[in-house]
JSON list of C-alpha atoms in Angstrom, two decimals:
[
{"chain": "A", "resi": 1, "resn": "MET", "atom": "CA", "xyz": [-0.10, 0.01, 0.00]},
{"chain": "A", "resi": 2, "resn": "ALA", "atom": "CA", "xyz": [2.76, 2.27, 0.96]},
{"chain": "A", "resi": 3, "resn": "HIS", "atom": "CA", "xyz": [4.70, 1.59, -2.20]},
{"chain": "A", "resi": 4, "resn": "ASN", "atom": "CA", "xyz": [1.72, 2.04, -4.48]},
{"chain": "A", "resi": 5, "resn": "CYS", "atom": "CA", "xyz": [1.29, 5.47, -2.69]},
{"chain": "A", "resi": 6, "resn": "LEU", "atom": "CA", "xyz": [4.70, 6.60, -3.11]},
{"chain": "A", "resi": 7, "resn": "GLN", "atom": "CA", "xyz": [4.75, 5.49, -6.76]},
{"chain": "A", "resi": 8, "resn": "CYS", "atom": "CA", "xyz": [1.71, 7.56, -7.19]},
{"chain": "A", "resi": 9, "resn": "ILE", "atom": "CA", "xyz": [3.15, 10.53, -5.66]},
{"chain": "A", "resi": 10, "resn": "LYS", "atom": "CA", "xyz": [6.42, 10.07, -7.55]},
{"chain": "A", "resi": 11, "resn": "TYR", "atom": "CA", "xyz": [4.67, 10.25, -11.00]},
{"chain": "A", "resi": 12, "resn": "LEU", "atom": "CA", "xyz": [2.29, 13.18, -9.79]},
{"chain": "A", "resi": 13, "resn": "MET", "atom": "CA", "xyz": [5.40, 15.09, -8.85]},
{"chain": "A", "resi": 14, "resn": "PHE", "atom": "CA", "xyz": [7.39, 14.09, -12.01]},
{"chain": "A", "resi": 15, "resn": "VAL", "atom": "CA", "xyz": [4.42, 15.44, -14.12]},
{"chain": "A", "resi": 16, "resn": "PHE", "atom": "CA", "xyz": [3.90, 18.53, -11.79]},
{"chain": "A", "resi": 17, "resn": "ASN", "atom": "CA", "xyz": [7.72, 19.74, -12.16]},
{"chain": "A", "resi": 18, "resn": "LEU", "atom": "CA", "xyz": [7.57, 18.85, -16.01]},
{"chain": "A", "resi": 19, "resn": "LEU", "atom": "CA", "xyz": [4.97, 21.28, -16.42]},
{"chain": "A", "resi": 20, "resn": "PHE", "atom": "CA", "xyz": [6.89, 23.86, -14.21]},
{"chain": "A", "resi": 21, "resn": "TRP", "atom": "CA", "xyz": [9.94, 23.38, -16.10]},
{"chain": "A", "resi": 22, "resn": "LEU", "atom": "CA", "xyz": [7.97, 23.74, -19.41]},
{"chain": "A", "resi": 23, "resn": "GLY", "atom": "CA", "xyz": [6.40, 26.83, -18.10]},
{"chain": "A", "resi": 24, "resn": "GLY", "atom": "CA", "xyz": [10.15, 28.18, -17.30]},
{"chain": "A", "resi": 25, "resn": "CYS", "atom": "CA", "xyz": [11.22, 27.18, -20.84]},
{"chain": "A", "resi": 26, "resn": "GLY", "atom": "CA", "xyz": [8.35, 29.60, -22.15]},
{"chain": "A", "resi": 27, "resn": "ILE", "atom": "CA", "xyz": [8.80, 32.43, -19.62]},
{"chain": "A", "resi": 28, "resn": "LEU", "atom": "CA", "xyz": [12.56, 32.19, -20.57]},
{"chain": "A", "resi": 29, "resn": "GLY", "atom": "CA", "xyz": [11.97, 32.14, -24.43]},
{"chain": "A", "resi": 30, "resn": "VAL", "atom": "CA", "xyz": [9.52, 34.86, -24.05]},
{"chain": "A", "resi": 31, "resn": "GLY", "atom": "CA", "xyz": [12.18, 37.15, -21.88]},
{"chain": "A", "resi": 32, "resn": "ILE", "atom": "CA", "xyz": [15.06, 36.38, -24.75]},
{"chain": "A", "resi": 33, "resn": "TRP", "atom": "CA", "xyz": [12.76, 37.44, -27.35]},
{"chain": "A", "resi": 34, "resn": "LEU", "atom": "CA", "xyz": [11.74, 40.55, -25.79]},
{"chain": "A", "resi": 35, "resn": "ALA", "atom": "CA", "xyz": [15.50, 41.37, -25.21]},
{"chain": "A", "resi": 36, "resn": "VAL", "atom": "CA", "xyz": [16.33, 40.54, -28.81]},
{"chain": "A", "resi": 37, "resn": "THR", "atom": "CA", "xyz": [13.80, 42.29, -30.60]},
{"chain": "A", "resi": 38, "resn": "GLN", "atom": "CA", "xyz": [12.76, 45.12, -28.26]},
{"chain": "A", "resi": 39, "resn": "GLY", "atom": "CA", "xyz": [15.88, 46.11, -26.39]},
{"chain": "A", "resi": 40, "resn": "ASN", "atom": "CA", "xyz": [15.14, 46.93, -22.88]},
{"chain": "A", "resi": 41, "resn": "PHE", "atom": "CA", "xyz": [11.44, 47.18, -23.39]},
{"chain": "A", "resi": 42, "resn": "ALA", "atom": "CA", "xyz": [9.45, 48.17, -20.26]},
{"chain": "A", "resi": 43, "resn": "THR", "atom": "CA", "xyz": [12.60, 50.03, -18.70]},
{"chain": "A", "resi": 44, "resn": "LEU", "atom": "CA", "xyz": [10.75, 52.74, -16.91]},
{"chain": "A", "resi": 45, "resn": "SER", "atom": "CA", "xyz": [13.11, 53.12, -13.90]},
{"chain": "A", "resi": 46, "resn": "SER", "atom": "CA", "xyz": [16.25, 55.58, -14.22]},
{"chain": "A", "resi": 47, "resn": "SER", "atom": "CA", "xyz": [17.42, 54.15, -10.66]},
{"chain": "A", "resi": 48, "resn": "PHE", "atom": "CA", "xyz": [17.03, 50.50, -11.91]},
{"chain": "A", "resi": 49, "resn": "PRO", "atom": "CA", "xyz": [17.70, 50.35, -15.53]},
{"chain": "A", "resi": 50, "resn": "SER", "atom": "CA", "xyz": [18.20, 46.60, -15.46]},
{"chain": "A", "resi": 51, "resn": "LEU", "atom": "CA", "xyz": [14.60, 46.14, -14.06]},
{"chain": "A", "resi": 52, "resn": "SER", "atom": "CA", "xyz": [13.31, 45.58, -17.47]},
{"chain": "A", "resi": 53, "resn": "ALA", "atom": "CA", "xyz": [10.41, 43.29, -18.60]},
{"chain": "A", "resi": 54, "resn": "ALA", "atom": "CA", "xyz": [13.05, 41.19, -20.54]},
{"chain": "A", "resi": 55, "resn": "ASN", "atom": "CA", "xyz": [15.27, 40.98, -17.60]},
{"chain": "A", "resi": 56, "resn": "LEU", "atom": "CA", "xyz": [12.53, 39.87, -15.22]},
{"chain": "A", "resi": 57, "resn": "LEU", "atom": "CA", "xyz": [11.24, 37.47, -17.58]},
{"chain": "A", "resi": 58, "resn": "ILE", "atom": "CA", "xyz": [14.73, 35.90, -18.25]},
{"chain": "A", "resi": 59, "resn": "VAL", "atom": "CA", "xyz": [15.68, 35.58, -14.43]},
{"chain": "A", "resi": 60, "resn": "THR", "atom": "CA", "xyz": [12.11, 34.29, -13.43]},
{"chain": "A", "resi": 61, "resn": "GLY", "atom": "CA", "xyz": [12.25, 31.61, -16.22]},
{"chain": "A", "resi": 62, "resn": "THR", "atom": "CA", "xyz": [15.84, 30.49, -15.39]},
{"chain": "A", "resi": 63, "resn": "PHE", "atom": "CA", "xyz": [14.76, 30.08, -11.78]},
{"chain": "A", "resi": 64, "resn": "VAL", "atom": "CA", "xyz": [11.55, 28.09, -12.67]},
{"chain": "A", "resi": 65, "resn": "MET", "atom": "CA", "xyz": [13.43, 25.94, -14.98]},
{"chain": "A", "resi": 66, "resn": "ILE", "atom": "CA", "xyz": [16.00, 25.11, -12.31]},
{"chain": "A", "resi": 67, "resn": "ILE", "atom": "CA", "xyz": [13.43, 24.37, -9.76]},
{"chain": "A", "resi": 68, "resn": "GLY", "atom": "CA", "xyz": [11.58, 22.35, -12.06]},
{"chain": "A", "resi": 69, "resn": "PHE", "atom": "CA", "xyz": [14.57, 20.56, -13.20]},
{"chain": "A", "resi": 70, "resn": "VAL", "atom": "CA", "xyz": [15.57, 19.45, -9.72]},
{"chain": "A", "resi": 71, "resn": "GLY", "atom": "CA", "xyz": [12.14, 18.47, -8.78]},
{"chain": "A", "resi": 72, "resn": "CYS", "atom": "CA", "xyz": [11.72, 16.18, -12.10]},
{"chain": "A", "resi": 73, "resn": "ILE", "atom": "CA", "xyz": [15.03, 14.22, -11.32]},
{"chain": "A", "resi": 74, "resn": "GLY", "atom": "CA", "xyz": [14.46, 14.27, -7.63]},
{"chain": "A", "resi": 75, "resn": "ALA", "atom": "CA", "xyz": [11.08, 12.76, -7.99]},
{"chain": "A", "resi": 76, "resn": "ILE", "atom": "CA", "xyz": [11.99, 10.27, -10.73]},
{"chain": "A", "resi": 77, "resn": "LYS", "atom": "CA", "xyz": [15.11, 9.01, -9.05]},
{"chain": "A", "resi": 78, "resn": "GLU", "atom": "CA", "xyz": [13.56, 9.38, -5.50]},
{"chain": "A", "resi": 79, "resn": "ASN", "atom": "CA", "xyz": [16.58, 11.04, -4.51]},
{"chain": "A", "resi": 80, "resn": "LYS", "atom": "CA", "xyz": [16.19, 12.49, -0.90]},
{"chain": "A", "resi": 81, "resn": "CYS", "atom": "CA", "xyz": [18.75, 15.19, -1.35]},
{"chain": "A", "resi": 82, "resn": "LEU", "atom": "CA", "xyz": [17.32, 16.66, -4.53]},
{"chain": "A", "resi": 83, "resn": "LEU", "atom": "CA", "xyz": [13.75, 16.51, -3.02]},
{"chain": "A", "resi": 84, "resn": "LEU", "atom": "CA", "xyz": [14.81, 18.41, 0.01]},
{"chain": "A", "resi": 85, "resn": "SER", "atom": "CA", "xyz": [16.62, 20.79, -2.14]},
{"chain": "A", "resi": 86, "resn": "PHE", "atom": "CA", "xyz": [13.58, 21.42, -4.23]},
{"chain": "A", "resi": 87, "resn": "PHE", "atom": "CA", "xyz": [11.52, 21.92, -0.91]},
{"chain": "A", "resi": 88, "resn": "ILE", "atom": "CA", "xyz": [14.05, 24.58, 0.44]},
{"chain": "A", "resi": 89, "resn": "MET", "atom": "CA", "xyz": [14.30, 26.33, -2.95]},
{"chain": "A", "resi": 90, "resn": "LEU", "atom": "CA", "xyz": [10.72, 26.60, -3.35]},
{"chain": "A", "resi": 91, "resn": "LEU", "atom": "CA", "xyz": [9.66, 27.72, 0.35]},
{"chain": "A", "resi": 92, "resn": "ILE", "atom": "CA", "xyz": [12.21, 30.41, 0.20]},
{"chain": "A", "resi": 93, "resn": "ILE", "atom": "CA", "xyz": [10.57, 31.60, -3.11]},
{"chain": "A", "resi": 94, "resn": "PHE", "atom": "CA", "xyz": [7.21, 31.51, -1.47]},
{"chain": "A", "resi": 95, "resn": "LEU", "atom": "CA", "xyz": [8.35, 33.39, 1.73]},
{"chain": "A", "resi": 96, "resn": "LEU", "atom": "CA", "xyz": [10.11, 36.20, -0.32]},
{"chain": "A", "resi": 97, "resn": "GLU", "atom": "CA", "xyz": [6.98, 36.55, -2.40]},
{"chain": "A", "resi": 98, "resn": "LEU", "atom": "CA", "xyz": [4.76, 36.87, 0.79]},
{"chain": "A", "resi": 99, "resn": "THR", "atom": "CA", "xyz": [7.20, 39.16, 2.43]},
{"chain": "A", "resi": 100, "resn": "VAL", "atom": "CA", "xyz": [7.28, 41.30, -0.72]},
{"chain": "A", "resi": 101, "resn": "VAL", "atom": "CA", "xyz": [3.35, 41.28, -0.78]},
{"chain": "A", "resi": 102, "resn": "ILE", "atom": "CA", "xyz": [3.10, 42.25, 2.92]},
{"chain": "A", "resi": 103, "resn": "LEU", "atom": "CA", "xyz": [5.85, 44.96, 2.59]},
{"chain": "A", "resi": 104, "resn": "PHE", "atom": "CA", "xyz": [3.61, 46.42, -0.54]},
{"chain": "A", "resi": 105, "resn": "PHE", "atom": "CA", "xyz": [0.77, 46.70, 1.52]},
{"chain": "A", "resi": 106, "resn": "VAL", "atom": "CA", "xyz": [2.55, 47.93, 4.80]},
{"chain": "A", "resi": 107, "resn": "TYR", "atom": "CA", "xyz": [4.67, 50.72, 2.78]},
{"chain": "A", "resi": 108, "resn": "SER", "atom": "CA", "xyz": [2.10, 51.45, -0.12]},
{"chain": "A", "resi": 109, "resn": "ASP", "atom": "CA", "xyz": [2.11, 55.10, 0.51]},
{"chain": "A", "resi": 110, "resn": "LYS", "atom": "CA", "xyz": [5.95, 55.41, 0.63]},
{"chain": "A", "resi": 111, "resn": "ILE", "atom": "CA", "xyz": [6.35, 53.23, -2.49]},
{"chain": "A", "resi": 112, "resn": "ASP", "atom": "CA", "xyz": [3.87, 55.69, -4.37]},
{"chain": "A", "resi": 113, "resn": "LYS", "atom": "CA", "xyz": [5.96, 58.63, -3.79]},
{"chain": "A", "resi": 114, "resn": "TYR", "atom": "CA", "xyz": [8.92, 56.93, -4.47]},
{"chain": "A", "resi": 115, "resn": "ALA", "atom": "CA", "xyz": [7.63, 55.57, -7.65]},
{"chain": "A", "resi": 116, "resn": "GLN", "atom": "CA", "xyz": [6.34, 58.80, -8.79]},
{"chain": "A", "resi": 117, "resn": "ARG", "atom": "CA", "xyz": [9.67, 60.61, -8.20]},
{"chain": "A", "resi": 118, "resn": "ASP", "atom": "CA", "xyz": [11.71, 57.82, -9.75]},
{"chain": "A", "resi": 119, "resn": "LEU", "atom": "CA", "xyz": [9.44, 57.88, -12.92]},
{"chain": "A", "resi": 120, "resn": "LYS", "atom": "CA", "xyz": [9.69, 61.71, -13.42]},
{"chain": "A", "resi": 121, "resn": "LYS", "atom": "CA", "xyz": [13.43, 61.29, -13.18]},
{"chain": "A", "resi": 122, "resn": "GLY", "atom": "CA", "xyz": [13.39, 58.74, -15.82]},
{"chain": "A", "resi": 123, "resn": "LEU", "atom": "CA", "xyz": [11.35, 61.01, -18.16]},
{"chain": "A", "resi": 124, "resn": "HIS", "atom": "CA", "xyz": [14.75, 63.19, -18.80]},
{"chain": "A", "resi": 125, "resn": "LEU", "atom": "CA", "xyz": [15.94, 59.77, -20.35]},
{"chain": "A", "resi": 126, "resn": "TYR", "atom": "CA", "xyz": [13.34, 59.74, -23.08]},
{"chain": "A", "resi": 127, "resn": "GLY", "atom": "CA", "xyz": [14.75, 59.90, -26.37]},
{"chain": "A", "resi": 128, "resn": "THR", "atom": "CA", "xyz": [18.46, 59.82, -25.57]},
{"chain": "A", "resi": 129, "resn": "ASP", "atom": "CA", "xyz": [20.71, 57.40, -26.83]},
{"chain": "A", "resi": 130, "resn": "GLY", "atom": "CA", "xyz": [20.84, 54.08, -25.37]},
{"chain": "A", "resi": 131, "resn": "ASN", "atom": "CA", "xyz": [17.39, 54.52, -23.79]},
{"chain": "A", "resi": 132, "resn": "ILE", "atom": "CA", "xyz": [15.16, 53.14, -26.61]},
{"chain": "A", "resi": 133, "resn": "GLY", "atom": "CA", "xyz": [13.47, 50.69, -24.04]},
{"chain": "A", "resi": 134, "resn": "LEU", "atom": "CA", "xyz": [12.37, 53.58, -21.94]},
{"chain": "A", "resi": 135, "resn": "THR", "atom": "CA", "xyz": [11.43, 55.55, -24.59]},
{"chain": "A", "resi": 136, "resn": "ASN", "atom": "CA", "xyz": [9.29, 52.73, -26.22]},
{"chain": "A", "resi": 137, "resn": "ALA", "atom": "CA", "xyz": [7.68, 51.71, -22.90]},
{"chain": "A", "resi": 138, "resn": "TRP", "atom": "CA", "xyz": [6.51, 55.54, -22.33]},
{"chain": "A", "resi": 139, "resn": "SER", "atom": "CA", "xyz": [5.32, 55.78, -25.94]},
{"chain": "A", "resi": 140, "resn": "ILE", "atom": "CA", "xyz": [3.15, 52.56, -25.62]},
{"chain": "A", "resi": 141, "resn": "ILE", "atom": "CA", "xyz": [1.70, 53.59, -22.13]},
{"chain": "A", "resi": 142, "resn": "GLN", "atom": "CA", "xyz": [0.84, 57.04, -23.47]},
{"chain": "A", "resi": 143, "resn": "THR", "atom": "CA", "xyz": [-0.84, 55.79, -26.30]},
{"chain": "A", "resi": 144, "resn": "ASP", "atom": "CA", "xyz": [-2.81, 53.14, -24.94]},
{"chain": "A", "resi": 145, "resn": "PHE", "atom": "CA", "xyz": [-3.84, 54.57, -21.52]},
{"chain": "A", "resi": 146, "resn": "ARG", "atom": "CA", "xyz": [-4.47, 57.75, -23.16]},
{"chain": "A", "resi": 147, "resn": "CYS", "atom": "CA", "xyz": [-2.48, 59.87, -20.52]},
{"chain": "A", "resi": 148, "resn": "CYS", "atom": "CA", "xyz": [0.45, 62.13, -20.52]},
{"chain": "A", "resi": 149, "resn": "GLY", "atom": "CA", "xyz": [3.28, 62.39, -17.89]},
{"chain": "A", "resi": 150, "resn": "VAL", "atom": "CA", "xyz": [3.69, 60.93, -14.54]},
{"chain": "A", "resi": 151, "resn": "SER", "atom": "CA", "xyz": [1.39, 63.25, -12.58]},
{"chain": "A", "resi": 152, "resn": "ASN", "atom": "CA", "xyz": [0.67, 65.81, -15.29]},
{"chain": "A", "resi": 153, "resn": "TYR", "atom": "CA", "xyz": [1.55, 66.70, -19.09]},
{"chain": "A", "resi": 154, "resn": "THR", "atom": "CA", "xyz": [3.30, 69.42, -17.72]},
{"chain": "A", "resi": 155, "resn": "ASP", "atom": "CA", "xyz": [6.16, 66.83, -16.38]},
{"chain": "A", "resi": 156, "resn": "TRP", "atom": "CA", "xyz": [7.49, 67.05, -19.84]},
{"chain": "A", "resi": 157, "resn": "PHE", "atom": "CA", "xyz": [8.11, 70.75, -19.97]},
{"chain": "A", "resi": 158, "resn": "GLU", "atom": "CA", "xyz": [11.07, 70.47, -17.70]},
{"chain": "A", "resi": 159, "resn": "VAL", "atom": "CA", "xyz": [12.23, 67.53, -19.94]},
{"chain": "A", "resi": 160, "resn": "TYR", "atom": "CA", "xyz": [12.23, 69.66, -23.12]},
{"chain": "A", "resi": 161, "resn": "ASN", "atom": "CA", "xyz": [12.63, 73.02, -21.33]},
{"chain": "A", "resi": 162, "resn": "ALA", "atom": "CA", "xyz": [9.67, 74.37, -23.33]},
{"chain": "A", "resi": 163, "resn": "THR", "atom": "CA", "xyz": [5.85, 73.88, -23.56]},
{"chain": "A", "resi": 164, "resn": "ARG", "atom": "CA", "xyz": [6.04, 70.37, -25.53]},
{"chain": "A", "resi": 165, "resn": "VAL", "atom": "CA", "xyz": [5.14, 66.89, -25.05]},
{"chain": "A", "resi": 166, "resn": "PRO", "atom": "CA", "xyz": [6.07, 63.76, -27.00]},
{"chain": "A", "resi": 167, "resn": "ASP", "atom": "CA", "xyz": [3.81, 62.87, -29.84]},
{"chain": "A", "resi": 168, "resn": "SER", "atom": "CA", "xyz": [2.28, 59.89, -28.09]},
{"chain": "A", "resi": 169, "resn": "CYS", "atom": "CA", "xyz": [0.46, 62.38, -25.87]},
{"chain": "A", "resi": 170, "resn": "CYS", "atom": "CA", "xyz": [-1.26, 63.70, -28.59]},
{"chain": "A", "resi": 171, "resn": "LEU", "atom": "CA", "xyz": [-5.27, 63.07, -29.01]},
{"chain": "A", "resi": 172, "resn": "GLU", "atom": "CA", "xyz": [-4.64, 62.62, -32.65]},
{"chain": "A", "resi": 173, "resn": "PHE", "atom": "CA", "xyz": [-1.15, 61.40, -33.72]},
{"chain": "A", "resi": 174, "resn": "SER", "atom": "CA", "xyz": [0.78, 63.18, -36.03]},
{"chain": "A", "resi": 175, "resn": "GLU", "atom": "CA", "xyz": [4.38, 64.41, -36.76]},
{"chain": "A", "resi": 176, "resn": "ASN", "atom": "CA", "xyz": [5.63, 67.02, -34.32]},
{"chain": "A", "resi": 177, "resn": "CYS", "atom": "CA", "xyz": [1.87, 67.11, -32.83]},
{"chain": "A", "resi": 178, "resn": "GLY", "atom": "CA", "xyz": [3.32, 67.69, -29.38]},
{"chain": "A", "resi": 179, "resn": "LEU", "atom": "CA", "xyz": [4.51, 71.27, -30.23]},
{"chain": "A", "resi": 180, "resn": "HIS", "atom": "CA", "xyz": [0.82, 71.92, -30.81]},
{"chain": "A", "resi": 181, "resn": "SER", "atom": "CA", "xyz": [-1.33, 73.62, -28.16]},
{"chain": "A", "resi": 182, "resn": "PRO", "atom": "CA", "xyz": [-2.19, 71.65, -24.64]},
{"chain": "A", "resi": 183, "resn": "GLY", "atom": "CA", "xyz": [-5.63, 71.37, -25.99]},
{"chain": "A", "resi": 184, "resn": "THR", "atom": "CA", "xyz": [-4.66, 68.50, -28.29]},
{"chain": "A", "resi": 185, "resn": "TRP", "atom": "CA", "xyz": [-2.93, 66.42, -25.89]},
{"chain": "A", "resi": 186, "resn": "TRP", "atom": "CA", "xyz": [-4.15, 63.89, -23.37]},
{"chain": "A", "resi": 187, "resn": "LYS", "atom": "CA", "xyz": [-4.58, 65.30, -19.85]},
{"chain": "A", "resi": 188, "resn": "ALA", "atom": "CA", "xyz": [-4.69, 62.04, -17.68]},
{"chain": "A", "resi": 189, "resn": "PRO", "atom": "CA", "xyz": [-1.76, 61.32, -15.48]},
{"chain": "A", "resi": 190, "resn": "CYS", "atom": "CA", "xyz": [-0.46, 58.16, -16.48]},
{"chain": "A", "resi": 191, "resn": "TYR", "atom": "CA", "xyz": [0.56, 57.16, -13.04]},
{"chain": "A", "resi": 192, "resn": "GLU", "atom": "CA", "xyz": [-3.05, 57.69, -11.68]},
{"chain": "A", "resi": 193, "resn": "THR", "atom": "CA", "xyz": [-4.48, 56.07, -14.73]},
{"chain": "A", "resi": 194, "resn": "VAL", "atom": "CA", "xyz": [-2.28, 52.90, -14.62]},
{"chain": "A", "resi": 195, "resn": "LYS", "atom": "CA", "xyz": [-2.82, 52.45, -10.92]},
{"chain": "A", "resi": 196, "resn": "ILE", "atom": "CA", "xyz": [-6.80, 53.07, -11.61]},
{"chain": "A", "resi": 197, "resn": "TRP", "atom": "CA", "xyz": [-6.57, 50.15, -14.18]},
{"chain": "A", "resi": 198, "resn": "LEU", "atom": "CA", "xyz": [-4.92, 47.83, -11.90]},
{"chain": "A", "resi": 199, "resn": "GLN", "atom": "CA", "xyz": [-7.38, 48.51, -9.17]},
{"chain": "A", "resi": 200, "resn": "GLU", "atom": "CA", "xyz": [-10.18, 47.75, -11.65]},
{"chain": "A", "resi": 201, "resn": "ASN", "atom": "CA", "xyz": [-8.39, 44.22, -12.63]},
{"chain": "A", "resi": 202, "resn": "LEU", "atom": "CA", "xyz": [-7.45, 43.54, -8.97]},
{"chain": "A", "resi": 203, "resn": "LEU", "atom": "CA", "xyz": [-9.87, 40.64, -8.98]},
{"chain": "A", "resi": 204, "resn": "ALA", "atom": "CA", "xyz": [-7.80, 38.92, -12.04]},
{"chain": "A", "resi": 205, "resn": "VAL", "atom": "CA", "xyz": [-4.64, 40.05, -10.21]},
{"chain": "A", "resi": 206, "resn": "GLY", "atom": "CA", "xyz": [-5.67, 38.26, -7.16]},
{"chain": "A", "resi": 207, "resn": "ILE", "atom": "CA", "xyz": [-6.77, 35.21, -8.81]},
{"chain": "A", "resi": 208, "resn": "PHE", "atom": "CA", "xyz": [-3.47, 34.80, -10.31]},
{"chain": "A", "resi": 209, "resn": "GLY", "atom": "CA", "xyz": [-1.57, 35.18, -7.17]},
{"chain": "A", "resi": 210, "resn": "LEU", "atom": "CA", "xyz": [-3.68, 32.78, -5.50]},
{"chain": "A", "resi": 211, "resn": "CYS", "atom": "CA", "xyz": [-3.16, 30.26, -8.23]},
{"chain": "A", "resi": 212, "resn": "THR", "atom": "CA", "xyz": [0.46, 30.56, -8.22]},
{"chain": "A", "resi": 213, "resn": "ALA", "atom": "CA", "xyz": [0.48, 30.18, -4.18]},
{"chain": "A", "resi": 214, "resn": "MET", "atom": "CA", "xyz": [-1.70, 27.15, -4.77]},
{"chain": "A", "resi": 215, "resn": "VAL", "atom": "CA", "xyz": [0.69, 25.70, -7.09]},
{"chain": "A", "resi": 216, "resn": "GLN", "atom": "CA", "xyz": [3.66, 26.56, -4.98]},
{"chain": "A", "resi": 217, "resn": "ILE", "atom": "CA", "xyz": [2.08, 24.89, -1.89]},
{"chain": "A", "resi": 218, "resn": "LEU", "atom": "CA", "xyz": [1.09, 21.86, -3.84]},
{"chain": "A", "resi": 219, "resn": "GLY", "atom": "CA", "xyz": [4.68, 21.44, -4.94]},
{"chain": "A", "resi": 220, "resn": "LEU", "atom": "CA", "xyz": [5.86, 21.94, -1.16]},
{"chain": "A", "resi": 221, "resn": "THR", "atom": "CA", "xyz": [3.31, 19.20, -0.13]},
{"chain": "A", "resi": 222, "resn": "PHE", "atom": "CA", "xyz": [4.26, 16.77, -2.75]},
{"chain": "A", "resi": 223, "resn": "ALA", "atom": "CA", "xyz": [7.92, 17.16, -2.24]},
{"chain": "A", "resi": 224, "resn": "MET", "atom": "CA", "xyz": [7.54, 16.69, 1.63]},
{"chain": "A", "resi": 225, "resn": "THR", "atom": "CA", "xyz": [5.24, 13.93, 1.30]},
{"chain": "A", "resi": 226, "resn": "MET", "atom": "CA", "xyz": [7.37, 11.86, -0.90]},
{"chain": "A", "resi": 227, "resn": "TYR", "atom": "CA", "xyz": [10.57, 12.92, 1.11]},
{"chain": "A", "resi": 228, "resn": "CYS", "atom": "CA", "xyz": [8.78, 11.47, 4.12]},
{"chain": "A", "resi": 229, "resn": "GLN", "atom": "CA", "xyz": [7.57, 8.34, 2.32]},
{"chain": "A", "resi": 230, "resn": "ILE", "atom": "CA", "xyz": [11.17, 7.64, 1.07]},
{"chain": "A", "resi": 231, "resn": "LEU", "atom": "CA", "xyz": [12.57, 7.95, 4.78]}
]
């Protein structure tokens, strides 16, 4: 009975980690594709220029692949060392995610102020050499969310030292439309607009977070159960 139970857990954990590893491959692939085709796409922070969507996906995909691989080999070989390593790595990641979420809610006001200050600082890099990722990211955000600047379209006046905004701020896009009167520009602040959009989609974000947590807890349970069964 115990042997059959162990075999069942063994193959369940193998399949679970194989899917985990394949997911990591997918994330890594998207990250590499973004890095090659889009440069440092979605790099909005001037303080953390390496914190781009491509780099985050590459790092995340690599970690997921490593953890999935360790779990797969540990399960199929019934190796106690690998199973324990898998459990510890997954537990550390789970606790780190939990800590980040708690800190985010506790210091949300301070994070808000810091983020706005850092984003305004990053505006000065818009359109400069070596910052194609930041330029593309701002252009996409302002066009898609129909907003302009971090807290106001006047944020761009300091960047250009003139009454001017990027063409992506225009109600109707055309060449050099950012030189026209303010009546032809989007007035909504991008920071608040994106924040409201996230709040409106909070349920989807919450479900995604809950599913991620459940998958990790399931992985921890499989690993520890199999480890105890082997012992």
